[in-house]
Coordinates of C-alpha atoms and ligand atoms in Angstrom, one line a residue:
X17 CA -12.5 33.7 24.6
X18 CA -14.4 30.2 24.6
X19 CA -13.5 27.2 26.4
X20 CA -10.8 24.9 25.2
X21 CA -8.5 22.2 26.6
X22 CA -4.9 21.2 26.1
X23 CA -4.2 17.8 25.5
X24 CA -1.7 16.5 28.1
X25 CA -0.3 14.0 25.8
X26 CA 0.5 16.1 22.7
X27 CA 0.0 19.7 23.7
X28 CA -2.6 20.3 21.2
X29 CA -5.5 22.7 21.6
X30 CA -9.1 21.7 21.5
X31 CA -11.8 24.2 21.5
X32 CA -14.8 22.6 22.9
X33 CA -17.0 22.8 20.0
X34 CA -14.7 22.3 17.3
X35 CA -13.8 19.1 19.2
X36 CA -17.2 17.8 19.1
X37 CA -17.5 18.6 15.7
X38 CA -14.4 16.9 14.8
X39 CA -15.6 13.6 16.5
X40 CA -18.9 13.5 14.9
X41 CA -17.7 14.2 11.4
X42 CA -14.7 11.4 12.0
X43 CA -17.3 9.1 13.4
X44 CA -19.8 9.7 10.4
X45 CA -16.9 9.0 7.8
X46 CA -16.2 5.7 9.9
X47 CA -19.9 4.6 9.3
X48 CA -19.6 5.3 5.6
X49 CA -16.5 3.5 5.4
X50 CA -18.1 0.6 7.1
X51 CA -20.9 0.3 4.5
X52 CA -18.4 0.9 1.8
X53 CA -16.3 -1.8 3.0
X54 CA -19.0 -4.6 3.3
X55 CA -20.1 -3.7 -0.2
X56 CA -16.6 -4.0 -1.1
X57 CA -16.6 -7.5 -0.3
X58 CA -19.7 -8.3 -2.4
X59 CA -18.3 -6.6 -5.4
X60 CA -14.9 -8.4 -5.0
X61 CA -16.8 -11.7 -4.6
X62 CA -18.9 -10.9 -7.8
X63 CA -16.0 -10.1 -10.2
X64 CA -14.4 -13.4 -9.0
X65 CA -15.3 -15.5 -12.0
X66 CA -15.9 -18.8 -10.0
X67 CA -17.9 -17.3 -7.3
X68 CA -19.9 -14.5 -9.2
X69 CA -21.8 -13.9 -6.0
X70 CA -24.5 -11.1 -6.9
X71 CA -27.1 -11.0 -9.8
X72 CA -26.7 -8.2 -12.2
X73 CA -29.1 -5.8 -10.8
X74 CA -27.8 -6.1 -7.2
X75 CA -24.1 -5.9 -8.6
X76 CA -24.9 -2.3 -10.1
X77 CA -26.8 -1.2 -7.2
X78 CA -23.7 -2.3 -4.9
X79 CA -21.4 -0.6 -7.2
X80 CA -23.1 2.7 -7.0
X81 CA -23.4 2.6 -3.2
X82 CA -19.8 1.4 -2.6
X83 CA -18.4 4.3 -4.8
X84 CA -20.4 7.0 -3.2
X85 CA -20.0 5.8 0.3
X86 CA -16.2 5.4 -0.1
X87 CA -15.3 8.2 -2.4
X88 CA -17.8 10.7 -1.4
X89 CA -19.1 10.3 2.2
X90 CA -16.0 8.6 4.0
X91 CA -13.6 11.0 2.4
X92 CA -15.4 14.4 2.8
X93 CA -16.7 13.8 6.3
X94 CA -13.2 13.0 7.6
X95 CA -11.9 15.9 5.6
X96 CA -14.4 18.2 7.2
X97 CA -12.8 17.1 10.6
X98 CA -9.2 17.7 9.2
X99 CA -10.2 21.3 8.1
X100 CA -11.4 22.1 11.7
X101 CA -8.2 20.2 13.2
X102 CA -6.2 22.3 10.8
X103 CA -7.8 25.6 11.5
X104 CA -9.2 25.7 15.1
X105 CA -6.5 23.2 16.6
X106 CA -3.5 24.0 14.8
X107 CA -4.1 27.8 15.0
X108 CA -5.3 27.7 18.8
X109 CA -8.5 29.6 17.9
X110 CA -12.1 29.0 18.5
X111 CA -14.3 27.7 15.7
X112 CA -16.2 30.3 13.8
X113 CA -20.0 29.8 13.8
X114 CA -20.1 26.5 15.7
X115 CA -24.0 26.6 15.0
X116 CA -23.5 26.8 11.1
X117 CA -21.0 23.8 11.4
X118 CA -23.4 21.9 13.1
X119 CA -26.0 23.0 10.3
X120 CA -23.7 22.0 7.9
X121 CA -23.2 18.5 9.5
X122 CA -26.7 17.8 9.6
X123 CA -27.2 18.6 6.2
X124 CA -24.4 16.3 5.2
X125 CA -25.9 13.6 7.2
X126 CA -29.5 14.0 5.7
X127 CA -28.1 14.1 2.2
X128 CA -26.0 10.9 2.7
X129 CA -28.8 8.9 4.0
X130 CA -31.3 10.2 1.4
X131 CA -28.8 9.2 -1.6
X132 CA -28.1 5.8 0.3
X133 CA -32.0 5.4 0.7
X134 CA -32.6 6.1 -3.2
X135 CA -29.7 3.5 -4.2
X136 CA -31.0 0.7 -2.1
X137 CA -34.6 1.5 -3.1
X138 CA -33.3 0.2 -6.3
X139 CA -33.9 2.6 -9.1
X140 CA -30.8 4.4 -8.8
X141 CA -28.1 2.3 -10.1
X142 CA -26.5 4.9 -12.0
X143 CA -23.3 4.5 -10.5
X144 CA -21.2 7.3 -9.0
X145 CA -20.6 9.1 -12.0
X146 CA -24.6 9.1 -12.6
X147 CA -24.1 9.9 -16.5
X148 CA -27.1 11.0 -18.3
X149 CA -28.9 10.0 -20.1
X150 CA -29.2 7.4 -17.2
X151 CA -31.7 8.4 -14.7
X152 CA -31.7 8.1 -11.0
X153 CA -34.8 8.7 -8.5
X154 CA -34.9 12.6 -7.8
X155 CA -33.9 12.1 -4.2
X156 CA -30.6 10.6 -5.4
X157 CA -29.5 13.9 -6.6
X158 CA -31.4 15.9 -3.9
X159 CA -29.2 14.1 -1.4
X160 CA -26.0 14.7 -3.0
X161 CA -26.8 18.5 -3.4
X162 CA -28.0 18.7 0.3
X163 CA -24.6 16.9 1.0
X164 CA -22.7 19.4 -1.1
X165 CA -24.2 22.4 0.8
X166 CA -23.5 21.1 4.1
X167 CA -19.8 20.5 3.1
X168 CA -19.6 23.9 1.6
X169 CA -20.9 25.4 5.1
X170 CA -18.2 23.3 6.5
X171 CA -15.6 25.1 4.2
X172 CA -16.9 28.4 5.2
X173 CA -16.4 27.8 8.8
X174 CA -13.0 26.8 8.0
X175 CA -12.2 30.0 6.3
X176 CA -14.2 31.9 9.0
X177 CA -11.8 30.3 11.5
X178 CA -8.7 31.5 9.5
X179 CA -10.1 35.0 9.7
X180 CA -10.9 34.8 13.4
X181 CA -7.3 33.6 14.0
X182 CA -5.8 36.2 12.2
X183 CA -7.7 39.0 13.9
X184 CA -7.3 37.7 17.4
X185 CA -3.3 37.0 16.6
X186 CA -3.6 33.4 18.0
X187 CA -0.3 32.6 15.8
X188 CA 2.8 34.4 14.9
X189 CA 4.0 34.7 11.2
X190 CA 2.6 32.8 8.7
X191 CA 0.2 29.6 9.0
X192 CA 1.8 26.3 9.8
X193 CA 2.3 24.4 6.7
X194 CA -0.3 21.8 7.3
X195 CA -3.0 24.4 7.6
X196 CA -1.7 25.9 4.4
X197 CA -2.3 22.3 2.6
X198 CA -5.8 22.6 4.2
X199 CA -6.4 25.9 2.8
X200 CA -5.3 24.5 -0.6
X201 CA -7.9 21.7 0.1
X202 CA -10.6 24.0 0.9
X203 CA -10.0 26.3 -2.1
X204 CA -10.3 23.2 -4.4
X205 CA -13.5 22.0 -2.6
X206 CA -15.2 25.3 -3.1
X207 CA -14.6 25.0 -6.8
X208 CA -15.5 21.4 -6.9
X209 CA -18.8 22.0 -5.1
X210 CA -19.4 25.0 -7.7
X211 CA -19.0 22.4 -10.6
X212 CA -21.2 20.0 -8.7
X213 CA -24.0 22.4 -8.3
X214 CA -23.7 23.5 -11.9
X215 CA -24.4 19.9 -13.1
X216 CA -26.4 18.2 -10.5
X217 CA -29.2 20.9 -10.0
X218 CA -30.1 20.6 -13.6
X219 CA -30.0 17.0 -13.5
X220 CA -32.3 17.0 -10.5
X221 CA -34.7 19.1 -12.2
X222 CA -34.4 17.1 -15.4
X223 CA -35.3 13.9 -13.1
X224 CA -38.4 15.6 -11.7
X225 CA -39.6 16.5 -15.2
X226 CA -38.9 20.2 -15.2
X227 CA -36.1 20.3 -17.9
X228 CA -36.6 18.0 -21.0
X229 CA -33.0 17.3 -22.0
X230 CA -29.5 17.6 -20.6
X231 CA -26.6 17.0 -23.3
X232 CA -24.7 13.8 -22.4
X233 CA -21.3 15.3 -23.6
X234 CA -21.8 18.4 -21.6
X235 CA -22.7 16.5 -18.7
X236 CA -19.6 14.7 -18.6
X237 CA -17.3 17.7 -18.9
X238 CA -18.9 19.5 -16.0
X239 CA -19.4 16.5 -13.9
X240 CA -15.7 15.8 -14.1
X241 CA -15.1 19.4 -13.1
X242 CA -16.2 17.9 -9.8
X243 CA -15.2 14.4 -10.1
X244 CA -11.7 15.2 -10.7
X245 CA -11.2 18.2 -8.5
X246 CA -12.7 16.1 -5.4
X247 CA -10.0 13.8 -6.1
X248 CA -7.4 16.6 -5.7
X249 CA -9.0 17.7 -2.3
X250 CA -8.5 14.2 -1.3
X251 CA -4.8 14.3 -2.3
X252 CA -4.4 18.0 -0.8
X253 CA -5.8 16.6 2.4
X254 CA -3.8 13.2 2.7
X255 CA -0.5 15.1 1.8
X256 CA -1.3 17.6 4.6
X257 CA -1.6 14.8 6.9
X258 CA 1.5 13.4 5.6
X259 CA 3.4 16.7 6.7
X260 CA 1.6 16.4 10.0
X261 CA 2.7 12.8 10.8
X262 CA 6.4 13.6 9.8
X263 CA 6.1 16.2 12.3
X264 CA 4.1 14.2 15.1
X265 CA 6.3 11.1 14.6
X266 CA 9.7 12.2 13.9
X267 CA 9.7 16.0 14.8
X268 CA 10.6 16.5 11.4
X269 CA 10.5 19.9 9.6
X270 CA 10.0 20.0 5.7
X271 CA 13.0 20.2 3.7
X272 CA 12.1 23.5 2.3
X273 CA 8.8 25.3 3.5
X274 CA 8.9 27.5 0.3
X275 CA 9.0 24.5 -2.0
X276 CA 6.1 22.4 -0.4
X277 CA 4.0 25.7 -0.3
X278 CA 4.7 26.2 -4.0
X279 CA 3.9 22.5 -4.6
X280 CA 0.6 23.1 -3.0
X281 CA 0.0 26.3 -5.2
X282 CA 0.6 24.0 -8.3
X283 CA -2.4 21.8 -7.3
X284 CA -4.6 24.9 -7.2
X285 CA -3.3 26.2 -10.5
X286 CA -2.9 22.9 -12.6
X287 CA -5.0 20.2 -11.3
X288 CA -8.2 21.3 -12.4
X289 CA -7.2 21.4 -15.8
X290 CA -6.1 17.8 -15.7
X291 CA -9.8 16.7 -15.6
X292 CA -9.3 16.4 -19.3
X293 CA -8.1 12.9 -18.7
X294 CA -11.6 11.8 -18.2
X295 CA -12.8 12.8 -21.5
X296 CA -9.9 11.8 -23.7
X297 CA -12.1 9.6 -25.9
X298 CA -15.3 11.7 -26.0
X299 CA -16.0 13.4 -29.1
X300 CA -17.0 17.1 -29.0
X301 CA -13.7 18.4 -27.4
X302 CA -11.0 19.0 -29.7
X303 CA -7.7 17.0 -29.5
X304 CA -5.5 19.8 -29.2
X305 CA -7.5 20.9 -26.2
X306 CA -6.9 17.4 -24.7
X307 CA -3.4 17.2 -25.5
X308 CA -2.4 20.3 -24.0
X309 CA -4.1 19.6 -20.8
X310 CA -2.9 15.8 -20.6
X311 CA 0.4 16.5 -21.9
X312 CA 1.6 19.9 -20.6
X313 CA -0.6 21.1 -17.8
X314 CA -0.9 17.6 -16.2
X315 CA 2.9 17.3 -15.7
X316 CA 2.6 20.5 -13.5
X317 CA 0.2 18.7 -11.2
X318 CA 2.2 15.6 -11.1
X319 CA 5.2 17.6 -10.5
X320 CA 3.6 18.8 -7.2
X321 CA 2.8 15.3 -6.2
X322 CA 6.5 14.2 -6.9
X323 CA 7.6 17.3 -4.8
X324 CA 5.6 16.3 -1.8
X325 CA 6.4 12.5 -2.1
X326 CA 9.9 13.6 -2.1
X327 CA 10.1 16.2 0.6
X328 CA 7.8 14.1 3.2
X329 CA 10.0 11.0 3.3
X330 CA 13.0 13.2 2.7
X331 CA 12.1 15.4 5.9
X332 CA 11.9 11.9 7.8
X333 CA 15.4 10.9 6.7
X334 CA 16.8 14.5 7.6
X335 CA 15.0 14.0 11.1
X336 CA 16.5 10.4 11.6
X337 CA 19.8 11.3 10.6
X338 CA 20.0 14.3 12.9
X339 CA 19.2 11.5 15.6
X340 CA 22.3 9.4 14.5
X341 CA 20.8 7.1 12.2
X342 CA 23.4 7.9 9.6
X343 CA 24.8 4.7 8.7
X344 CA 24.7 3.8 4.8
X345 CA 21.7 4.9 2.6
X346 CA 18.8 3.5 4.8
X347 CA 19.5 3.2 8.2
X348 CA 17.1 5.9 8.9
X349 CA 14.4 3.9 7.3
X350 CA 15.3 0.5 8.7
X351 CA 15.3 2.0 12.4
X352 CA 12.1 4.0 11.7
X353 CA 9.2 2.9 14.0
X354 CA 7.7 0.4 11.7
X355 CA 5.4 -1.0 14.7
X356 CA 3.6 2.4 15.1
X357 CA 0.7 2.3 12.4
X358 CA 0.7 6.2 12.4
X359 CA 4.1 6.1 10.9
X360 CA 3.8 2.6 9.1
X361 CA 0.3 3.6 7.5
X362 CA 1.4 6.9 6.1
X363 CA 4.6 5.6 4.7
X364 CA 2.9 2.8 3.1
X365 CA 0.6 5.2 1.6
X366 CA 3.3 7.4 0.4
X367 CA 5.0 4.3 -1.4
X368 CA 1.7 3.1 -2.9
X369 CA 0.2 6.3 -4.0
X370 CA 3.8 7.4 -5.5
X371 CA 4.9 4.1 -7.1
X372 CA 1.7 2.5 -8.3
X373 CA -0.8 5.4 -8.3
X374 CA 1.5 8.1 -9.8
X375 CA 2.9 5.7 -12.7
X376 CA -0.4 4.2 -13.7
X377 CA -1.8 7.8 -13.6
X378 CA 0.7 9.1 -16.1
X379 CA 0.0 6.1 -18.2
X380 CA -3.7 6.9 -18.3
X381 CA -3.4 10.3 -18.6
X382 CA -1.2 10.2 -21.8
X383 CA -3.8 10.7 -24.6
X384 CA -2.4 8.0 -26.8
X385 CA -1.6 5.0 -24.6
X386 CA -4.8 5.8 -22.7
X387 CA -6.4 4.0 -25.5
X388 CA -5.1 0.6 -24.5
X389 CA -6.8 0.5 -21.2
X390 CA -9.5 3.0 -21.5
X391 CA -12.6 1.9 -19.4
X392 CA -10.9 -1.4 -18.4
X393 CA -10.4 -2.6 -14.9
X394 CA -7.0 -0.9 -15.1
X395 CA -9.0 2.3 -14.3
X396 CA -10.2 0.9 -11.2
X397 CA -6.8 -0.2 -10.3
X398 CA -5.5 3.1 -10.6
X399 CA -7.8 4.8 -8.5
X400 CA -7.8 2.2 -5.6
X401 CA -4.1 3.0 -5.5
X402 CA -4.7 6.8 -5.2
X403 CA -7.8 7.2 -2.9
X404 CA -8.5 3.8 -1.6
X405 CA -4.7 3.4 -0.4
X406 CA -3.4 7.0 -0.7
X407 CA -6.0 8.7 1.2
X408 CA -7.8 6.1 3.1
X409 CA -4.7 4.4 4.9
X410 CA -3.3 8.0 5.6
X411 CA -6.8 8.8 7.3
X412 CA -6.7 5.4 9.1
X413 CA -3.4 6.1 10.4
X414 CA -4.1 9.8 11.6
X415 CA -7.2 8.0 13.4
X416 CA -4.8 6.0 15.7
X417 CA -3.1 9.1 16.5
X418 CA -6.5 10.9 17.4
X419 CA -8.0 8.2 19.6
X420 CA -5.9 9.1 22.3
X421 CA -5.5 12.7 21.4
X422 CA -9.0 13.9 20.3
X423 CA -11.2 11.2 21.8
X424 CA -8.9 10.7 25.1
X425 CA -9.3 6.9 24.9
X426 CA -6.5 4.3 25.1
X427 CA -6.5 2.3 22.0
X428 CA -7.6 -1.3 22.5
X429 CA -5.7 -4.1 20.9
X430 CA -2.5 -2.4 20.1
X431 CA -0.8 -5.6 19.1
X432 CA -3.4 -6.2 16.3
X433 CA -3.2 -2.3 15.2
X434 CA 0.5 -2.8 14.4
X435 CA -0.6 -5.1 11.8
X436 CA -3.4 -3.3 10.5
X437 CA -1.5 -1.0 7.9
X438 CA 0.2 -4.0 6.4
X439 CA -3.1 -6.0 6.1
X440 CA -4.9 -3.3 4.4
X441 CA -2.1 -2.1 2.1
X442 CA -0.9 -5.9 1.5
X443 CA -4.6 -6.8 0.6
X444 CA -5.0 -3.6 -1.6
X445 CA -1.8 -4.0 -3.3
X446 CA -2.7 -7.7 -4.6
X447 CA -6.2 -6.2 -5.6
X448 CA -4.5 -3.3 -7.5
X449 CA -1.8 -5.1 -9.3
X450 CA -4.3 -7.8 -10.7
X451 CA -6.9 -5.3 -11.5
X452 CA -4.1 -3.3 -13.4
X453 CA -3.2 -6.7 -15.1
X454 CA -6.5 -7.8 -15.9
X455 CA -7.4 -4.3 -17.5
X456 CA -4.2 -4.5 -19.5
X457 CA -5.7 -7.8 -20.9
X458 CA -8.7 -5.9 -21.9
X459 CA -11.2 -7.0 -18.8
X460 CA -13.7 -4.0 -18.7
X461 CA -14.8 -2.3 -15.3
X462 CA -18.2 -1.9 -14.3
X463 CA -18.9 -5.2 -15.7
X464 CA -21.2 -7.7 -14.2
X465 CA -20.1 -10.6 -16.5
X466 CA -17.0 -11.0 -18.1
X467 CA -18.0 -14.4 -19.3
X468 CA -20.6 -12.7 -21.6
X469 CA -23.1 -15.4 -21.0
X470 CA -25.9 -13.1 -22.7
X471 CA -23.8 -12.8 -25.7
X472 CA -23.0 -16.4 -25.9
X473 CA -26.7 -17.1 -26.0
X474 CA -26.9 -15.1 -29.1
X475 CA -24.3 -16.8 -30.7
X476 CA -21.5 -14.3 -30.1
X477 CA -18.4 -15.8 -28.7
X478 CA -15.5 -13.6 -27.1
X479 CA -12.7 -14.8 -24.6
X480 CA -10.0 -12.8 -22.9
X481 CA -6.5 -14.0 -23.2
X482 CA -5.4 -16.7 -20.9
X483 CA -4.7 -15.1 -17.7
X484 CA -7.6 -12.9 -17.1
X485 CA -9.6 -15.3 -15.2
X486 CA -7.0 -16.2 -12.9
X487 CA -6.1 -12.5 -12.3
X488 CA -9.7 -11.7 -11.5
X489 CA -9.8 -14.5 -8.9
X490 CA -6.7 -12.9 -7.4
X491 CA -8.2 -9.5 -7.3
X492 CA -10.9 -11.3 -5.3
X493 CA -8.6 -12.7 -2.8
X494 CA -6.8 -9.3 -2.5
X495 CA -10.3 -8.0 -1.9
X496 CA -11.0 -10.1 1.0
X497 CA -7.5 -9.4 2.7
X498 CA -8.3 -5.6 2.2
X499 CA -11.6 -5.9 3.7
X500 CA -10.2 -7.8 6.7
X501 CA -7.7 -4.9 7.2
X502 CA -10.3 -2.2 6.8
X503 CA -12.6 -4.3 9.4
X504 CA -9.6 -4.3 11.9
X505 CA -9.4 -0.8 11.5
X506 CA -13.0 -0.1 12.3
X507 CA -12.9 -2.9 15.1
X508 CA -10.0 -1.0 16.9
X509 CA -11.4 2.6 16.3
X510 CA -15.0 1.8 17.6
X511 CA -13.9 -0.5 20.2
X512 CA -11.5 2.1 21.6
X513 CA -14.1 4.8 21.5
X514 CA -16.4 2.5 23.3
X515 CA -14.5 0.4 25.7
X516 CA -10.9 1.8 25.6
X517 CA -9.9 3.1 28.9
X518 CA -10.4 6.7 29.5
X519 CA -7.7 9.1 29.6
X520 CA -7.5 12.4 31.7
X521 CA -9.2 14.8 31.4
X522 CA -11.7 12.3 30.4
X523 CA -13.7 13.8 27.2
X524 CA -14.5 10.7 25.4
X525 CA -17.1 10.0 23.0
X526 CA -19.9 10.6 25.6
X527 CA -19.6 14.3 25.3
X528 CA -20.8 14.2 21.5
X529 CA -23.9 12.4 22.8
X530 CA -24.4 15.3 25.1
X531 CA -23.3 13.7 28.3
X532 CA -21.7 16.6 30.3
X533 CA -17.9 16.5 30.9
X534 CA -16.1 17.3 34.1
X535 CA -15.9 21.0 33.3
X536 CA -12.4 21.4 35.1
X537 CA -10.6 20.1 32.0
X538 CA -11.6 23.1 29.8
X539 CA -10.4 26.6 30.5
X540 CA -10.7 30.1 28.8
X541 CA -7.3 31.6 29.9
X542 CA -4.9 32.6 27.1
X543 CA -3.0 29.2 25.9
X544 CA 0.5 28.7 27.0
X545 CA 3.3 28.2 24.1
X546 CA 2.7 24.8 22.9
X547 CA 5.1 21.9 23.7
X548 CA 5.4 18.3 22.3
X549 CA 4.0 17.5 18.8
X550 CA 1.9 20.5 19.0
X551 CA 4.9 22.7 18.9
X552 CA 6.5 20.4 16.0
X553 CA 3.3 21.1 14.0
X554 CA 3.5 25.0 14.7
X555 CA 7.2 25.3 13.9
X556 CA 8.4 27.1 10.7
X557 CA 11.6 26.6 8.9
X558 CA 13.4 24.2 6.5
X559 CA 15.6 21.4 7.3
X560 CA 17.7 21.3 4.3
X561 CA 18.2 18.6 1.4
X562 CA 20.5 16.1 2.8
X563 CA 18.6 13.0 2.3
X564 CA 20.6 10.6 0.0
X565 CA 18.4 7.6 0.8
X566 CA 15.1 9.4 -0.3
X567 CA 17.0 10.2 -3.6
X568 CA 17.7 6.9 -4.4
X569 CA 13.9 6.0 -4.0
X570 CA 13.2 8.9 -6.1
X571 CA 15.5 7.4 -8.7
X572 CA 14.0 4.1 -8.5
X573 CA 10.8 5.6 -9.1
X574 CA 12.1 7.3 -12.2
X575 CA 13.6 4.4 -13.5
X576 CA 10.4 2.4 -13.1
X577 CA 8.4 5.0 -14.5
X578 CA 10.4 5.3 -17.7
X579 CA 10.6 1.4 -18.2
X580 CA 6.9 0.8 -17.8
X581 CA 6.1 3.9 -20.1
X582 CA 8.0 2.5 -23.1
X583 CA 6.6 -1.0 -22.4
X584 CA 3.2 0.8 -22.8
X585 CA 4.1 2.6 -26.0
X586 CA 5.3 -0.8 -27.6
X587 CA 2.4 -2.4 -26.5
X588 CA 0.3 0.3 -28.1
X589 CA 2.1 -0.5 -31.4
X590 CA 1.4 -3.9 -31.1
X591 CA -2.4 -3.8 -30.8
X592 CA -2.7 -1.2 -33.3
X593 CA -1.2 -2.7 -36.4
X594 CA -1.1 0.1 -39.2
X595 CA 0.0 -2.0 -42.1
Ligands
HEM28 C1 -11.6 -3.0 1.1 C2 -11.1 -2.3 0.3 C3 -11.8 -2.1 -1.1 C4 -12.2 -3.1 -2.0 C5 -11.9 -4.6 -2.0 C6 -12.7 -2.5 -3.2 C7 -13.2 -3.2 -4.3 C8 -13.8 -2.5 -5.4 C9 -14.6 -3.3 -6.4 C10 -14.2 -4.8 -6.6 C11 -14.9 -2.3 -7.3 C12 -15.5 -2.7 -8.7 C13 -15.0 -2.3 -9.8 C14 -16.0 -2.8 -11.0 O1 -16.3 -3.9 -11.0 O2 -16.1 -1.9 -12.0 C15 -14.8 -1.1 -6.8 C16 -15.2 0.1 -7.2 C17 -14.9 1.3 -6.6 N1 -14.3 1.5 -5.6 FE1 -13.7 0.4 -4.2 N2 -13.0 -1.1 -2.9 C18 -12.2 -0.7 -1.8 C19 -12.1 0.4 -1.0 C20 -12.6 1.6 -1.9 C21 -12.0 3.0 -1.1 C22 -11.5 3.2 0.3 C23 -12.4 3.9 -2.1 C24 -12.4 5.2 -2.1 C25 -12.1 5.8 -1.0 C26 -13.0 3.1 -3.2 C27 -13.7 3.6 -4.2 C28 -14.3 3.0 -5.4 C29 -15.1 3.7 -6.5 C30 -14.9 5.2 -6.8 C31 -15.3 2.8 -7.4 C32 -16.0 2.8 -8.7 C33 -17.5 2.9 -8.8 C34 -18.1 3.0 -10.0 O3 -17.7 2.7 -10.8 O4 -19.3 3.9 -10.2 N3 -12.9 1.8 -3.1 N4 -14.1 -1.0 -5.5
CU29 CU1 -8.9 12.9 -12.5

């Protein structure tokens, strides 16, 4: 048996090599988020019409780098850390092939750096989708391919760890729900990376001149096999963390384990098909295929998210009611630990992901009403509510839990940490709502100059409806607040790892830089049965459906959706005069 330690505060098991790998992956993710955040500020200030900070070339370069660093590097580094946590830590098992895991990590770092270098050299401003026939420098694609190979190795290490855990009987019964969610994320990741290889390898060969032509329609279909699925990795991962935080913060059990597991299965079965929503206006794929995907298959995927969105807060409600917070519909929620950023981050993420992300997603995924907002700033508003708040805020919240538990450091500035989720979520909500508003008025996404100065110089004049410019300024204000919230997260995280008081046994960041530890905190004896949060994470069973407050919230969501859905159809009728 290999070396591990048991966290004295949480009871969690940390295999020595898995622990270092979780740390370096999480830290690499945070560095990517830092880059993405600085660039986000520049983008926000450029699209704020009266500031219009960057020139056109810099804007598109910045946009490319922001998208990739935020959506690919930050998310996936952090997810690899989660995969190791969900396998090694939750199953109390040594990590399979730690050397392979380090190789994977090295490839991911080399890949991420290579692509970033290509972007900032200036000839690869193809944005994160890199649609052909736009062409980037060869090392732009090469970096992405290396990163993907590294991530794939990480997935296999995860799967290998599950096999070892089974063989060595490190857990009883079936795997915990959080691990099950991580398995879902991993299966989708393998599909995602395969689609990525199918499209990016030929594109790389095309960029060095070995392939003469790549069909741009085919490119988009296969690219979105990767691009859409990778969002589902994010969703499966952050939903798993939601369940984990419900267990950690409340000792909550899922309302029904079977239903939650079934919902994860729906992700695997139906989310991939829903990638059709990215090619709704493309010629070349048939209307009936599009309609089947976006009007039938998509709803099964949405159903899964709605189940999680209901059962996670529902399980919190059940746990709180057991503790005696039974007055009225919402005492359980009022008396929730709102000052604890681990809880508040996750809860805000659930609300914003569910209400804004969910509703706008269904609107955009409906073939007919999609036409009103296709390729507008609305799209950017949508995905900033799903991944930039839903996933990012969840991972931020989890980090606050991991600082003492994994890194064994006391968090610095706990008073500021309380405010961090509100600041980030508040700024993002302003950003998102006004992106949606501006998009509804027709303001395009990925557009450097909504004033169309070039067109005016050619005598063509175009103006957006009245409020559009104001809304774009408000997007900028939201961006400034959100970036501040993100900066505070990084300040607290990095500051705690460097300067936070060391907790016993003192693992700390130093270990990942090769400084030896006090060997005494690691042991190789068989672990004792878990206590504390670790036990809550391992436990099986269902808590039942007594959660009236959550059902009221769900009804509110339904009503908001229905009203907004019909407003959009009405709006479609008005912009599309047939008589
Ligand atoms: C401080 C927070 C953030 C702010 C203020 C921000 C702001 C922006 C802005 C202004 C754009 C430009 C849209 C356009 O003109 O078309 C953008 C694009 C984008 N953002 Fe963010 N963002 C933030 C965080 C994130 C996060 C956390 C993610 C992902 C996890 C993300 C993913 C993206 C993507 C994928 C794009 C599109 C890139 C492209 O079109 O190729 N953003 N963001
Ligand atoms: Cu999608």
